Amino acid sequence: MNFDAIFDAQLQALRDEGNYRVFAELERRCGAFPAARSYIADGPDEVTVWCSNDYLGMGQHPQVIAAMKAAIDDCGAGAGGTRNISGTNHHHLLLEAEIADLHGKEAALLFTSGYVSNWAALSTLGARLPGAVILSDAMNHASMIEGIRHSRARKVIWRHNDPEDLDRRLSELPPEAPKIVAFESVYSMDGDICPMAEIVEVAEAHGAMTYLDEVHAVGLYGPRGGGISEREGLARRITLIEGTLGKAYGVVGGYISGSAALCDFVRSFASGFIFTTALPPAVAAAARVSIAHLKRSGLERARQRAAVRRLRAGLDAHGIPHLDNDSHIVPVMIKDPVKCRMLADILMRDWGIYVQPINYPTVPKGTERLRFTPSPLHGPAEIDRLVEALNALWRQCALSRAVA
Ligand SMILES: *Cc1c(COP(=O)(O)O)cnc(C)c1O
């Protein structure tokens, strides 16, 4: 059987739709973020990264790097095993305590990524709570969807950010069934923020557990970077808060935080936690310093907000249509996969501006976009240059403008 021919046919279908993914070969330059060296043949050698999830530039923070280097010198490169078999390092426990404190919870549990934490926690809860029903927001991330699927629990999808629809669907379920309401605080692609207080009210009224993905909010919102749940004073009422160490904290890894019993339960039953090598101690050490720094310092958050405001104002001044939301995510809607890629290619080649086109299946077909994430390290001149480039492209390609 010619397997490669089967692979090629499906890849060609992706290309025909404009959804074939091309990765940008870059090299982040420590100390110079958002600048990066480019290895792309057709374009400048240095580019400005405009789509990083290292939202605050913590990946190059001197204290974070120093902590990582010190832990490597101290402990070596890898963890040396799974958490159960020789892989648990002092740095893992320090980091779990730092995370539990961040969210005001009894405990936290580390995973190798945010994806794995969602997948492992939801699949374990859904499978191990007898008769569980998981109520999942319609726009939940793939990692939650896959975890729920793997749990084989009954799944009910409720309308995106709609507490009334959630209430109706909870009412239809048997009162005695354990219910898990799974949702996110900041949705990564539209940048919209959930009505958390209402969702918590509804869940509590039905005795449901709340499972909150704060991946795009930790480090960024709340006085100590505890996310939207901290900002809204709701963290205590959320059963489980899930987060990543790979986005605003600038390192890698994921976690859940909740009661001691909940974390011990997932620790004891989740295959995705048990059967994999623990994070390198140096990664844990660096992530802890990053979290601790952003608990104390609001400077990065304030500067990021100023950068977001400046970019939005610039886009508005030229009628470049972007999704209005209350977060740090600035999606410029293109609504066509081929055009979206073409614009991104021109920005890279002619302007040294790197923004990855966001196409299906990351977003629904017809909602393709350029997703900009201004950081505290994008200066006014860089922001203005991005606006200038987009304005020129809009003229050149006769794209439609928003009417003021
Ligand atoms: C990126 C993302 C994850 C996964 O986190 P990683 O640490 O990158 O694996 C989980 N949930 C949401 C909403 C995300 O956008």
GROMACS .gro file of C-alpha atoms in nm, residues 168-381:
model
  214
  168ARG     CA    1  -3.135   2.566   3.089
  169ARG     CA    2  -2.910   2.274   3.005
  170LEU     CA    3  -2.817   2.210   3.368
  171SER     CA    4  -3.189   2.208   3.456
  172GLU     CA    5  -3.250   1.925   3.210
  173LEU     CA    6  -3.000   1.693   3.383
  174PRO     CA    7  -3.077   1.454   3.668
  175PRO     CA    8  -3.014   1.636   3.999
  176GLU     CA    9  -2.802   1.352   4.134
  177ALA     CA   10  -2.557   1.344   3.836
  178PRO     CA   11  -2.213   1.498   3.909
  179LYS     CA   12  -2.183   1.799   3.676
  180ILE     CA   13  -1.869   1.974   3.554
  181VAL     CA   14  -1.899   2.317   3.390
  182ALA     CA   15  -1.589   2.365   3.170
  183PHE     CA   16  -1.505   2.706   3.028
  184GLU     CA   17  -1.229   2.962   2.971
  185SER     CA   18  -1.178   3.313   3.104
  186VAL     CA   19  -1.011   3.480   2.803
  187TYR     CA   20  -1.083   3.307   2.472
  188SER     CA   21  -0.764   3.303   2.275
  189MET     CA   22  -0.880   3.375   1.922
  190ASP     CA   23  -1.157   3.635   1.971
  191GLY     CA   24  -1.007   3.770   2.294
  192ASP     CA   25  -1.349   3.791   2.458
  193ILE     CA   26  -1.385   3.741   2.833
  194CYS     CA   27  -1.648   3.518   2.993
  195PRO     CA   28  -1.921   3.650   3.226
  196MET     CA   29  -1.762   3.462   3.512
  197ALA     CA   30  -1.981   3.576   3.801
  198GLU     CA   31  -2.298   3.468   3.620
  199ILE     CA   32  -2.151   3.134   3.517
  200VAL     CA   33  -2.038   3.064   3.874
  201GLU     CA   34  -2.384   3.160   4.008
  202VAL     CA   35  -2.554   2.921   3.769
  203ALA     CA   36  -2.311   2.637   3.839
  204GLU     CA   37  -2.347   2.681   4.215
  205ALA     CA   38  -2.726   2.684   4.190
  206HIS     CA   39  -2.706   2.339   4.029
  207GLY     CA   40  -2.434   2.205   4.257
  208ALA     CA   41  -2.196   2.176   3.962
  209MET     CA   42  -1.818   2.185   3.975
  210THR     CA   43  -1.650   2.471   3.783
  211TYR     CA   44  -1.348   2.392   3.563
  212LEU     CA   45  -1.182   2.712   3.443
  213ASP     CA   46  -0.906   2.744   3.181
  214GLU     CA   47  -0.715   3.066   3.261
  215VAL     CA   48  -0.436   2.998   3.012
  216HIS     CA   49  -0.464   3.336   2.837
  217ALA     CA   50  -0.517   3.528   3.160
  218VAL     CA   51  -0.264   3.408   3.418
  219GLY     CA   52   0.016   3.657   3.466
  220LEU     CA   53  -0.191   3.917   3.281
  221TYR     CA   54  -0.501   3.995   3.487
  222GLY     CA   55  -0.563   4.043   3.858
  223PRO     CA   56  -0.338   4.236   4.097
  224ARG     CA   57  -0.102   3.937   4.133
  225GLY     CA   58  -0.153   3.788   3.789
  226GLY     CA   59  -0.398   3.528   3.918
  227GLY     CA   60  -0.617   3.575   3.610
  228ILE     CA   61  -0.973   3.695   3.559
  229SER     CA   62  -1.088   3.484   3.856
  230GLU     CA   63  -0.856   3.688   4.079
  231ARG     CA   64  -0.956   4.019   3.921
  232GLU     CA   65  -1.324   3.943   3.976
  233GLY     CA   66  -1.270   3.806   4.327
  234LEU     CA   67  -1.409   3.468   4.220
  235ALA     CA   68  -1.109   3.237   4.250
  236ARG     CA   69  -1.232   3.089   4.578
  237ARG     CA   70  -1.558   2.987   4.416
  238ILE     CA   71  -1.398   2.810   4.119
  239THR     CA   72  -1.341   2.441   4.185
  240LEU     CA   73  -1.043   2.395   3.951
  241ILE     CA   74  -0.826   2.657   3.781
  242GLU     CA   75  -0.609   2.537   3.495
  243GLY     CA   76  -0.320   2.739   3.354
  244THR     CA   77  -0.002   2.735   3.151
  245LEU     CA   78   0.357   2.829   3.226
  246GLY     CA   79   0.423   2.870   2.853
  247LYS     CA   80   0.241   3.190   2.767
  248ALA     CA   81   0.259   3.497   2.994
  249TYR     CA   82   0.507   3.319   3.221
  250GLY     CA   83   0.735   3.263   2.923
  251VAL     CA   84   0.857   2.909   2.999
  252VAL     CA   85   0.670   2.579   2.940
  253GLY     CA   86   0.440   2.349   3.136
  254GLY     CA   87   0.083   2.340   3.260
  255TYR     CA   88  -0.102   2.296   3.585
  256ILE     CA   89  -0.427   2.257   3.770
  257SER     CA   90  -0.500   2.415   4.108
  258GLY     CA   91  -0.777   2.332   4.353
  259SER     CA   92  -0.845   2.148   4.678
  260ALA     CA   93  -0.587   1.907   4.816
  261ALA     CA   94  -0.827   1.617   4.756
  262LEU     CA   95  -0.890   1.717   4.393
  263CYS     CA   96  -0.520   1.751   4.309
  264ASP     CA   97  -0.439   1.425   4.488
  265PHE     CA   98  -0.718   1.254   4.293
  266VAL     CA   99  -0.584   1.368   3.954
  267ARG     CA  100  -0.226   1.292   4.065
  268SER     CA  101  -0.330   0.939   4.153
  269PHE     CA  102  -0.548   0.850   3.853
  270ALA     CA  103  -0.446   1.063   3.551
  271SER     CA  104  -0.252   0.865   3.295
  272GLY     CA  105  -0.124   1.189   3.136
  273PHE     CA  106   0.033   1.283   3.467
  274ILE     CA  107   0.162   0.943   3.578
  275PHE     CA  108   0.326   0.797   3.270
  276THR     CA  109   0.547   1.079   3.149
  277THR     CA  110   0.881   1.227   3.247
  278ALA     CA  111   0.853   1.524   3.481
  279LEU     CA  112   0.941   1.876   3.365
  280PRO     CA  113   1.312   1.958   3.388
  281PRO     CA  114   1.384   2.110   3.732
  282ALA     CA  115   1.533   2.416   3.562
  283VAL     CA  116   1.201   2.479   3.385
  284ALA     CA  117   1.020   2.458   3.718
  285ALA     CA  118   1.269   2.695   3.882
  286ALA     CA  119   1.236   2.948   3.600
  287ALA     CA  120   0.855   2.930   3.599
  288ARG     CA  121   0.844   2.987   3.974
  289VAL     CA  122   1.054   3.300   3.949
  290SER     CA  123   0.838   3.425   3.662
  291ILE     CA  124   0.516   3.373   3.863
  292ALA     CA  125   0.670   3.528   4.176
  293HIS     CA  126   0.790   3.831   3.979
  294LEU     CA  127   0.450   3.893   3.821
  295LYS     CA  128   0.282   3.860   4.162
  296ARG     CA  129   0.479   4.162   4.280
  297SER     CA  130   0.522   4.367   3.963
  298GLY     CA  131   0.236   4.531   3.777
  299LEU     CA  132   0.472   4.720   3.545
  300GLU     CA  133   0.471   4.465   3.264
  301ARG     CA  134   0.091   4.445   3.270
  302ALA     CA  135   0.054   4.825   3.263
  303ARG     CA  136   0.296   4.861   2.971
  304GLN     CA  137   0.124   4.582   2.781
  305ARG     CA  138  -0.211   4.756   2.825
  306ALA     CA  139  -0.063   5.082   2.694
  307ALA     CA  140   0.071   4.900   2.387
  308VAL     CA  141  -0.268   4.738   2.323
  309ARG     CA  142  -0.442   5.077   2.352
  310ARG     CA  143  -0.199   5.240   2.109
  311LEU     CA  144  -0.241   4.965   1.850
  312ARG     CA  145  -0.622   4.973   1.870
  313ALA     CA  146  -0.626   5.353   1.840
  314GLY     CA  147  -0.401   5.334   1.534
  315LEU     CA  148  -0.620   5.072   1.366
  316ASP     CA  149  -0.931   5.275   1.441
  317ALA     CA  150  -0.775   5.590   1.296
  318HIS     CA  151  -0.736   5.410   0.962
  319GLY     CA  152  -1.059   5.213   0.969
  320ILE     CA  153  -0.880   4.877   0.985
  321PRO     CA  154  -1.144   4.640   1.121
  322HIS     CA  155  -1.052   4.454   1.438
  323LEU     CA  156  -1.260   4.263   1.689
  324ASP     CA  157  -1.353   4.477   1.983
  325ASN     CA  158  -1.284   4.297   2.311
  326ASP     CA  159  -1.166   4.373   2.664
  327SER     CA  160  -0.845   4.172   2.645
  328HIS     CA  161  -0.490   4.207   2.517
  329ILE     CA  162  -0.566   4.013   2.197
  330VAL     CA  163  -0.617   4.218   1.880
  331PRO     CA  164  -0.771   4.012   1.597
  332VAL     CA  165  -0.780   4.181   1.254
  333MET     CA  166  -1.045   3.994   1.060
  334ILE     CA  167  -0.969   3.887   0.701
  335LYS     CA  168  -1.235   3.614   0.659
  336ASP     CA  169  -1.058   3.433   0.377
  337PRO     CA  170  -0.777   3.179   0.419
  338VAL     CA  171  -0.591   3.260   0.097
  339LYS     CA  172  -0.604   3.636   0.149
  340CYS     CA  173  -0.504   3.593   0.511
  341ARG     CA  174  -0.190   3.403   0.417
  342MET     CA  175  -0.110   3.646   0.136
  343LEU     CA  176  -0.128   3.946   0.368
  344ALA     CA  177   0.091   3.773   0.624
  345ASP     CA  178   0.344   3.689   0.351
  346ILE     CA  179   0.360   4.051   0.232
  347LEU     CA  180   0.397   4.180   0.587
  348MET     CA  181   0.690   3.945   0.642
  349ARG     CA  182   0.862   3.999   0.308
  350ASP     CA  183   0.820   4.375   0.266
  351TRP     CA  184   0.802   4.495   0.624
  352GLY     CA  185   0.975   4.236   0.841
  353ILE     CA  186   0.654   4.205   1.040
  354TYR     CA  187   0.577   3.851   1.149
  355VAL     CA  188   0.215   3.765   1.216
  356GLN     CA  189   0.100   3.409   1.158
  357PRO     CA  190  -0.224   3.379   0.959
  358ILE     CA  191  -0.487   3.209   1.176
  359ASN     CA  192  -0.687   2.968   0.965
  360TYR     CA  193  -0.911   2.662   1.007
  361PRO     CA  194  -0.916   2.448   1.221
  362THR     CA  195  -0.782   2.695   1.480
  363VAL     CA  196  -1.080   2.919   1.395
  364PRO     CA  197  -1.401   2.839   1.201
  365LYS     CA  198  -1.384   2.873   0.821
  366GLY     CA  199  -1.475   3.225   0.710
  367THR     CA  200  -1.332   3.385   1.025
  368GLU     CA  201  -0.965   3.379   0.922
  369ARG     CA  202  -0.766   3.654   1.085
  370LEU     CA  203  -0.435   3.811   1.174
  371ARG     CA  204  -0.402   3.796   1.552
  372PHE     CA  205  -0.177   4.060   1.705
  373THR     CA  206  -0.052   4.040   2.062
  374PRO     CA  207   0.123   4.364   2.161
  375SER     CA  208   0.362   4.322   2.455
  376PRO     CA  209   0.527   4.568   2.692
  377LEU     CA  210   0.834   4.537   2.468
  378HIS     CA  211   0.663   4.656   2.149
  379GLY     CA  212   0.757   5.025   2.151
  380PRO     CA  213   0.548   5.312   2.011
  381ALA     CA  214   0.759   5.330   1.692
   0.00000   0.00000   0.00000
